[in-house]
């Protein structure tokens, strides 16, 4: 599970649905969730989690996307398998892994040092723990 | 209001144990008592029923059932009790089992009608199915119009379909008779359907107390879907890893990343977590 530490900036709730806004190194992040744990408040520091297969990658992104979380990252390594590719990305202090198909990786011609956008849907982001 | 403040030294399955429970229960509430076996649930139920003695107080609607000076015997406490093993009189018909408790024939036929037992009223218990027997026991427990209905794992001997039917009957009778119901149960779905409050006991003490959702929902951080399982195997496939996990009677697969594959060991007990948005349902 990829981990990003972030601070809770805003909590919007309607009945059982919650949308939480975070910030991490100035980067805004959003999470779609059901009811939130009572100990999560504005100002809480949390570790966010996202699965490697839920991170998409965009290069030269210029289209309008509904995806809430668009993180500027640097490619650290590209590990091409037979069908899939594991790409390690640096976002500030955090290393993120993205699993995409080999075909997509080739199409984007990803290389170490490239600047790419990591895309994460708000429903794929979760709070793993509340930090003290 | 039912006010319980009870203490008793017990010999539990893990050695000596001190039952110490302070509980206020609102009238007409449906409370599920849960917890591991040997946590004191059944003992607590029996103490409320007056089947077992303990120190402390039981006050029901400002009436003292027991304190340091007074002790009401079982038959003077306004309770109904349903046991796991039905405990019907074998030589009496269904109707006689009910009338033995109280001669109120009108009430008996009303109860039998509510639980669809009218046609079986002249049958002897040994000719009935488990579900039917427990419905008779349930009716019998209400023949004195009790203030408190106590049930000790009433449905644990029944199959799933019969449980669902009985759960409906229990809820119907709880509402119609306005009883305060305290039921020992281990079954989360049963607790969720029936109770509005869950009290979780551990080693004779209350560990959790809240609504069924608060107490029973297994979450991990903001992830609302958390199941406990055993990691059976980790397979490497291309650049990813696949964890094979046993959850109850099922085997499931979870895609793991490299870091997870290194962190977890085969044979380890794990929680499988995901967001409530990820799983989908099918028939």
PDB file of N, CA and C in Angstrom, chain B residues 164-237:
ATOM      1  N   UNK B 164     -33.915 -16.607  10.590  1.00  0.00           N
ATOM      2  CA  UNK B 164     -34.506 -15.388  10.048  1.00  0.00           C
ATOM      3  C   UNK B 164     -35.984 -15.277  10.417  1.00  0.00           C
ATOM      4  N   UNK B 165     -36.686 -16.421  10.322  1.00  0.00           N
ATOM      5  CA  UNK B 165     -38.117 -16.446  10.656  1.00  0.00           C
ATOM      6  C   UNK B 165     -38.299 -16.079  12.144  1.00  0.00           C
ATOM      7  N   UNK B 166     -37.492 -16.721  12.980  1.00  0.00           N
ATOM      8  CA  UNK B 166     -37.602 -16.479  14.432  1.00  0.00           C
ATOM      9  C   UNK B 166     -37.210 -15.051  14.807  1.00  0.00           C
ATOM     10  N   UNK B 167     -36.225 -14.514  14.088  1.00  0.00           N
ATOM     11  CA  UNK B 167     -35.824 -13.123  14.351  1.00  0.00           C
ATOM     12  C   UNK B 167     -37.002 -12.186  14.118  1.00  0.00           C
ATOM     13  N   UNK B 168     -37.744 -12.452  13.029  1.00  0.00           N
ATOM     14  CA  UNK B 168     -38.941 -11.636  12.757  1.00  0.00           C
ATOM     15  C   UNK B 168     -39.944 -11.758  13.891  1.00  0.00           C
ATOM     16  N   UNK B 169     -40.154 -13.004  14.363  1.00  0.00           N
ATOM     17  CA  UNK B 169     -41.106 -13.240  15.450  1.00  0.00           C
ATOM     18  C   UNK B 169     -40.666 -12.530  16.732  1.00  0.00           C
ATOM     19  N   UNK B 170     -39.375 -12.630  17.023  1.00  0.00           N
ATOM     20  CA  UNK B 170     -38.852 -12.008  18.244  1.00  0.00           C
ATOM     21  C   UNK B 170     -39.082 -10.500  18.208  1.00  0.00           C
ATOM     22  N   UNK B 171     -38.772  -9.898  17.059  1.00  0.00           N
ATOM     23  CA  UNK B 171     -38.924  -8.449  16.919  1.00  0.00           C
ATOM     24  C   UNK B 171     -40.396  -8.037  17.046  1.00  0.00           C
ATOM     25  N   UNK B 172     -41.274  -8.850  16.406  1.00  0.00           N
ATOM     26  CA  UNK B 172     -42.706  -8.582  16.444  1.00  0.00           C
ATOM     27  C   UNK B 172     -43.212  -8.607  17.901  1.00  0.00           C
ATOM     28  N   UNK B 173     -42.806  -9.644  18.622  1.00  0.00           N
ATOM     29  CA  UNK B 173     -43.285  -9.804  20.001  1.00  0.00           C
ATOM     30  C   UNK B 173     -42.679  -8.748  20.929  1.00  0.00           C
ATOM     31  N   UNK B 174     -41.388  -8.434  20.696  1.00  0.00           N
ATOM     32  CA  UNK B 174     -40.728  -7.395  21.500  1.00  0.00           C
ATOM     33  C   UNK B 174     -41.495  -6.081  21.373  1.00  0.00           C
ATOM     34  N   UNK B 175     -41.924  -5.740  20.154  1.00  0.00           N
ATOM     35  CA  UNK B 175     -42.640  -4.479  19.923  1.00  0.00           C
ATOM     36  C   UNK B 175     -44.061  -4.542  20.477  1.00  0.00           C
ATOM     37  N   UNK B 176     -44.757  -5.648  20.169  1.00  0.00           N
ATOM     38  CA  UNK B 176     -46.154  -5.766  20.587  1.00  0.00           C
ATOM     39  C   UNK B 176     -46.291  -5.759  22.111  1.00  0.00           C
ATOM     40  N   UNK B 177     -45.376  -6.426  22.797  1.00  0.00           N
ATOM     41  CA  UNK B 177     -45.503  -6.540  24.253  1.00  0.00           C
ATOM     42  C   UNK B 177     -44.729  -5.445  24.994  1.00  0.00           C
ATOM     43  N   UNK B 178     -43.979  -4.634  24.254  1.00  0.00           N
ATOM     44  CA  UNK B 178     -43.248  -3.528  24.872  1.00  0.00           C
ATOM     45  C   UNK B 178     -42.273  -3.966  25.942  1.00  0.00           C
ATOM     46  N   UNK B 179     -41.715  -5.140  25.779  1.00  0.00           N
ATOM     47  CA  UNK B 179     -40.763  -5.626  26.779  1.00  0.00           C
ATOM     48  C   UNK B 179     -39.414  -4.925  26.591  1.00  0.00           C
ATOM     49  N   UNK B 180     -38.634  -4.972  27.648  1.00  0.00           N
ATOM     50  CA  UNK B 180     -37.228  -4.636  27.511  1.00  0.00           C
ATOM     51  C   UNK B 180     -36.552  -5.982  27.307  1.00  0.00           C
ATOM     52  N   UNK B 181     -35.820  -6.120  26.224  1.00  0.00           N
ATOM     53  CA  UNK B 181     -35.290  -7.440  25.889  1.00  0.00           C
ATOM     54  C   UNK B 181     -33.774  -7.448  26.002  1.00  0.00           C
ATOM     55  N   UNK B 182     -33.258  -8.462  26.664  1.00  0.00           N
ATOM     56  CA  UNK B 182     -31.802  -8.637  26.751  1.00  0.00           C
ATOM     57  C   UNK B 182     -31.488 -10.019  26.189  1.00  0.00           C
ATOM     58  N   UNK B 183     -30.707 -10.047  25.131  1.00  0.00           N
ATOM     59  CA  UNK B 183     -30.441 -11.301  24.440  1.00  0.00           C
ATOM     60  C   UNK B 183     -28.940 -11.547  24.326  1.00  0.00           C
ATOM     61  N   UNK B 184     -28.516 -12.725  24.753  1.00  0.00           N
ATOM     62  CA  UNK B 184     -27.124 -13.115  24.529  1.00  0.00           C
ATOM     63  C   UNK B 184     -27.013 -13.610  23.099  1.00  0.00           C
ATOM     64  N   UNK B 185     -26.086 -13.061  22.345  1.00  0.00           N
ATOM     65  CA  UNK B 185     -25.906 -13.510  20.962  1.00  0.00           C
ATOM     66  C   UNK B 185     -24.475 -13.289  20.500  1.00  0.00           C
ATOM     67  N   UNK B 186     -24.019 -14.195  19.619  1.00  0.00           N
ATOM     68  CA  UNK B 186     -22.686 -14.066  19.017  1.00  0.00           C
ATOM     69  C   UNK B 186     -22.781 -13.651  17.558  1.00  0.00           C
ATOM     70  N   UNK B 187     -24.020 -13.662  17.044  1.00  0.00           N
ATOM     71  CA  UNK B 187     -24.220 -13.551  15.609  1.00  0.00           C
ATOM     72  C   UNK B 187     -24.398 -12.086  15.197  1.00  0.00           C
ATOM     73  N   UNK B 188     -23.407 -11.497  14.492  1.00  0.00           N
ATOM     74  CA  UNK B 188     -23.488 -10.074  14.147  1.00  0.00           C
ATOM     75  C   UNK B 188     -24.738  -9.714  13.351  1.00  0.00           C
ATOM     76  N   UNK B 189     -25.159 -10.595  12.418  1.00  0.00           N
ATOM     77  CA  UNK B 189     -26.325 -10.241  11.600  1.00  0.00           C
ATOM     78  C   UNK B 189     -27.582 -10.235  12.463  1.00  0.00           C
ATOM     79  N   UNK B 190     -27.655 -11.171  13.389  1.00  0.00           N
ATOM     80  CA  UNK B 190     -28.795 -11.242  14.301  1.00  0.00           C
ATOM     81  C   UNK B 190     -28.844  -9.990  15.190  1.00  0.00           C
ATOM     82  N   UNK B 191     -27.672  -9.617  15.710  1.00  0.00           N
ATOM     83  CA  UNK B 191     -27.588  -8.440  16.575  1.00  0.00           C
ATOM     84  C   UNK B 191     -27.986  -7.194  15.789  1.00  0.00           C
ATOM     85  N   UNK B 192     -27.480  -7.096  14.564  1.00  0.00           N
ATOM     86  CA  UNK B 192     -27.786  -5.911  13.750  1.00  0.00           C
ATOM     87  C   UNK B 192     -29.282  -5.796  13.468  1.00  0.00           C
ATOM     88  N   UNK B 193     -29.896  -6.939  13.163  1.00  0.00           N
ATOM     89  CA  UNK B 193     -31.327  -6.912  12.824  1.00  0.00           C
ATOM     90  C   UNK B 193     -32.210  -6.607  14.030  1.00  0.00           C
ATOM     91  N   UNK B 194     -31.822  -7.126  15.207  1.00  0.00           N
ATOM     92  CA  UNK B 194     -32.732  -7.064  16.349  1.00  0.00           C
ATOM     93  C   UNK B 194     -32.435  -5.951  17.345  1.00  0.00           C
ATOM     94  N   UNK B 195     -31.176  -5.785  17.681  1.00  0.00           N
ATOM     95  CA  UNK B 195     -30.859  -4.940  18.838  1.00  0.00           C
ATOM     96  C   UNK B 195     -30.662  -3.483  18.457  1.00  0.00           C
ATOM     97  N   UNK B 196     -30.955  -2.580  19.400  1.00  0.00           N
ATOM     98  CA  UNK B 196     -30.605  -1.174  19.184  1.00  0.00           C
ATOM     99  C   UNK B 196     -29.396  -0.790  20.033  1.00  0.00           C
ATOM    100  N   UNK B 197     -28.912  -1.739  20.828  1.00  0.00           N
ATOM    101  CA  UNK B 197     -27.729  -1.472  21.648  1.00  0.00           C
ATOM    102  C   UNK B 197     -26.968  -2.784  21.842  1.00  0.00           C
ATOM    103  N   UNK B 198     -25.659  -2.699  21.789  1.00  0.00           N
ATOM    104  CA  UNK B 198     -24.834  -3.889  22.026  1.00  0.00           C
ATOM    105  C   UNK B 198     -23.907  -3.620  23.202  1.00  0.00           C
ATOM    106  N   UNK B 199     -23.897  -4.544  24.147  1.00  0.00           N
ATOM    107  CA  UNK B 199     -22.961  -4.458  25.266  1.00  0.00           C
ATOM    108  C   UNK B 199     -22.004  -5.634  25.127  1.00  0.00           C
ATOM    109  N   UNK B 200     -20.740  -5.314  24.966  1.00  0.00           N
ATOM    110  CA  UNK B 200     -19.733  -6.355  24.759  1.00  0.00           C
ATOM    111  C   UNK B 200     -19.005  -6.602  26.069  1.00  0.00           C
ATOM    112  N   UNK B 201     -19.058  -7.854  26.548  1.00  0.00           N
ATOM    113  CA  UNK B 201     -18.378  -8.199  27.798  1.00  0.00           C
ATOM    114  C   UNK B 201     -17.069  -8.922  27.505  1.00  0.00           C
ATOM    115  N   UNK B 202     -16.085  -8.663  28.365  1.00  0.00           N
ATOM    116  CA  UNK B 202     -14.849  -9.415  28.305  1.00  0.00           C
ATOM    117  C   UNK B 202     -14.345  -9.592  29.728  1.00  0.00           C
ATOM    118  N   UNK B 203     -14.086 -10.811  30.133  1.00  0.00           N
ATOM    119  CA  UNK B 203     -13.641 -11.112  31.502  1.00  0.00           C
ATOM    120  C   UNK B 203     -14.511 -10.434  32.556  1.00  0.00           C
ATOM    121  N   UNK B 204     -15.820 -10.471  32.338  1.00  0.00           N
ATOM    122  CA  UNK B 204     -16.740  -9.968  33.349  1.00  0.00           C
ATOM    123  C   UNK B 204     -16.930  -8.465  33.365  1.00  0.00           C
ATOM    124  N   UNK B 205     -16.281  -7.752  32.479  1.00  0.00           N
ATOM    125  CA  UNK B 205     -16.408  -6.283  32.453  1.00  0.00           C
ATOM    126  C   UNK B 205     -16.950  -5.830  31.089  1.00  0.00           C
ATOM    127  N   UNK B 206     -17.601  -4.661  31.095  1.00  0.00           N
ATOM    128  CA  UNK B 206     -18.109  -4.110  29.833  1.00  0.00           C
ATOM    129  C   UNK B 206     -16.953  -3.463  29.076  1.00  0.00           C
ATOM    130  N   UNK B 207     -16.679  -3.981  27.893  1.00  0.00           N
ATOM    131  CA  UNK B 207     -15.576  -3.435  27.099  1.00  0.00           C
ATOM    132  C   UNK B 207     -16.067  -2.435  26.057  1.00  0.00           C
ATOM    133  N   UNK B 208     -17.250  -2.685  25.515  1.00  0.00           N
ATOM    134  CA  UNK B 208     -17.810  -1.781  24.511  1.00  0.00           C
ATOM    135  C   UNK B 208     -19.301  -1.671  24.726  1.00  0.00           C
ATOM    136  N   UNK B 209     -19.860  -0.522  24.420  1.00  0.00           N
ATOM    137  CA  UNK B 209     -21.274  -0.274  24.623  1.00  0.00           C
ATOM    138  C   UNK B 209     -21.710   0.761  23.588  1.00  0.00           C
ATOM    139  N   UNK B 210     -22.553   0.379  22.679  1.00  0.00           N
ATOM    140  CA  UNK B 210     -22.975   1.349  21.654  1.00  0.00           C
ATOM    141  C   UNK B 210     -24.005   0.752  20.730  1.00  0.00           C
ATOM    142  N   UNK B 211     -24.254   1.436  19.616  1.00  0.00           N
ATOM    143  CA  UNK B 211     -25.191   0.899  18.640  1.00  0.00           C
ATOM    144  C   UNK B 211     -24.506  -0.271  17.916  1.00  0.00           C
ATOM    145  N   UNK B 212     -25.305  -1.187  17.307  1.00  0.00           N
ATOM    146  CA  UNK B 212     -24.683  -2.320  16.617  1.00  0.00           C
ATOM    147  C   UNK B 212     -23.635  -1.886  15.592  1.00  0.00           C
ATOM    148  N   UNK B 213     -23.911  -0.804  14.877  1.00  0.00           N
ATOM    149  CA  UNK B 213     -22.972  -0.361  13.851  1.00  0.00           C
ATOM    150  C   UNK B 213     -21.666   0.117  14.496  1.00  0.00           C
ATOM    151  N   UNK B 214     -21.796   0.867  15.576  1.00  0.00           N
ATOM    152  CA  UNK B 214     -20.585   1.363  16.256  1.00  0.00           C
ATOM    153  C   UNK B 214     -19.723   0.213  16.768  1.00  0.00           C
ATOM    154  N   UNK B 215     -20.385  -0.785  17.340  1.00  0.00           N
ATOM    155  CA  UNK B 215     -19.633  -1.859  18.004  1.00  0.00           C
ATOM    156  C   UNK B 215     -19.175  -2.941  17.023  1.00  0.00           C
ATOM    157  N   UNK B 216     -20.030  -3.251  16.035  1.00  0.00           N
ATOM    158  CA  UNK B 216     -19.740  -4.439  15.217  1.00  0.00           C
ATOM    159  C   UNK B 216     -19.000  -4.163  13.922  1.00  0.00           C
ATOM    160  N   UNK B 217     -19.123  -2.939  13.387  1.00  0.00           N
ATOM    161  CA  UNK B 217     -18.518  -2.680  12.085  1.00  0.00           C
ATOM    162  C   UNK B 217     -17.007  -2.785  12.194  1.00  0.00           C
ATOM    163  N   UNK B 218     -16.428  -3.670  11.371  1.00  0.00           N
ATOM    164  CA  UNK B 218     -14.979  -3.865  11.403  1.00  0.00           C
ATOM    165  C   UNK B 218     -14.349  -2.912  10.415  1.00  0.00           C
ATOM    166  N   UNK B 219     -13.616  -1.935  10.929  1.00  0.00           N
ATOM    167  CA  UNK B 219     -13.012  -0.947  10.045  1.00  0.00           C
ATOM    168  C   UNK B 219     -11.516  -0.910  10.281  1.00  0.00           C
ATOM    169  N   UNK B 220     -10.824  -0.380   9.304  1.00  0.00           N
ATOM    170  CA  UNK B 220      -9.392  -0.148   9.447  1.00  0.00           C
ATOM    171  C   UNK B 220      -9.172   1.255   8.900  1.00  0.00           C
ATOM    172  N   UNK B 221      -8.877   2.208   9.781  1.00  0.00           N
ATOM    173  CA  UNK B 221      -8.814   3.600   9.348  1.00  0.00           C
ATOM    174  C   UNK B 221     -10.146   3.987   8.752  1.00  0.00           C
ATOM    175  N   UNK B 222     -10.151   4.607   7.572  1.00  0.00           N
ATOM    176  CA  UNK B 222     -11.421   4.970   6.939  1.00  0.00           C
ATOM    177  C   UNK B 222     -11.951   3.839   6.066  1.00  0.00           C
ATOM    178  N   UNK B 223     -11.256   2.710   6.026  1.00  0.00           N
ATOM    179  CA  UNK B 223     -11.709   1.595   5.184  1.00  0.00           C
ATOM    180  C   UNK B 223     -12.789   0.813   5.930  1.00  0.00           C
ATOM    181  N   UNK B 224     -13.975   0.744   5.322  1.00  0.00           N
ATOM    182  CA  UNK B 224     -15.141   0.203   6.025  1.00  0.00           C
ATOM    183  C   UNK B 224     -15.302  -1.293   5.825  1.00  0.00           C
ATOM    184  N   UNK B 225     -14.417  -1.905   5.105  1.00  0.00           N
ATOM    185  CA  UNK B 225     -14.569  -3.320   4.772  1.00  0.00           C
ATOM    186  C   UNK B 225     -13.321  -4.013   5.288  1.00  0.00           C
ATOM    187  N   UNK B 226     -13.409  -4.672   6.404  1.00  0.00           N
ATOM    188  CA  UNK B 226     -12.233  -5.293   7.006  1.00  0.00           C
ATOM    189  C   UNK B 226     -12.579  -6.695   7.485  1.00  0.00           C
ATOM    190  N   UNK B 227     -11.921  -7.682   6.921  1.00  0.00           N
ATOM    191  CA  UNK B 227     -12.185  -9.063   7.291  1.00  0.00           C
ATOM    192  C   UNK B 227     -10.892  -9.707   7.777  1.00  0.00           C
ATOM    193  N   UNK B 228     -11.020 -10.552   8.805  1.00  0.00           N
ATOM    194  CA  UNK B 228      -9.843 -11.198   9.351  1.00  0.00           C
ATOM    195  C   UNK B 228      -9.600 -12.518   8.631  1.00  0.00           C
ATOM    196  N   UNK B 229      -8.381 -12.763   8.268  1.00  0.00           N
ATOM    197  CA  UNK B 229      -8.081 -14.011   7.579  1.00  0.00           C
ATOM    198  C   UNK B 229      -6.672 -14.488   7.855  1.00  0.00           C
ATOM    199  N   UNK B 230      -6.322 -15.586   7.172  1.00  0.00           N
ATOM    200  CA  UNK B 230      -4.981 -16.135   7.325  1.00  0.00           C
ATOM    201  C   UNK B 230      -4.304 -16.133   5.958  1.00  0.00           C
ATOM    202  N   UNK B 231      -3.079 -15.605   5.933  1.00  0.00           N
ATOM    203  CA  UNK B 231      -2.325 -15.534   4.679  1.00  0.00           C
ATOM    204  C   UNK B 231      -1.762 -16.927   4.376  1.00  0.00           C
ATOM    205  N   UNK B 232      -2.283 -17.549   3.314  1.00  0.00           N
ATOM    206  CA  UNK B 232      -1.890 -18.936   3.008  1.00  0.00           C
ATOM    207  C   UNK B 232      -0.675 -18.998   2.087  1.00  0.00           C
ATOM    208  N   UNK B 233      -0.555 -18.010   1.210  1.00  0.00           N
ATOM    209  CA  UNK B 233       0.513 -18.078   0.224  1.00  0.00           C
ATOM    210  C   UNK B 233       0.729 -16.695  -0.391  1.00  0.00           C
ATOM    211  N   UNK B 234       1.959 -16.473  -0.856  1.00  0.00           N
ATOM    212  CA  UNK B 234       2.232 -15.258  -1.635  1.00  0.00           C
ATOM    213  C   UNK B 234       2.860 -15.712  -2.951  1.00  0.00           C
ATOM    214  N   UNK B 235       2.193 -15.410  -4.048  1.00  0.00           N
ATOM    215  CA  UNK B 235       2.693 -15.817  -5.364  1.00  0.00           C
ATOM    216  C   UNK B 235       3.245 -14.602  -6.100  1.00  0.00           C
ATOM    217  N   UNK B 236       4.374 -14.781  -6.753  1.00  0.00           N
ATOM    218  CA  UNK B 236       4.901 -13.691  -7.565  1.00  0.00           C
ATOM    219  C   UNK B 236       4.351 -13.873  -8.961  1.00  0.00           C
ATOM    220  N   UNK B 237       3.804 -12.812  -9.540  1.00  0.00           N
ATOM    221  CA  UNK B 237       3.272 -12.887 -10.897  1.00  0.00           C
ATOM    222  C   UNK B 237       3.720 -11.629 -11.624  1.00  0.00           C
TER     223      UNK B 237
END
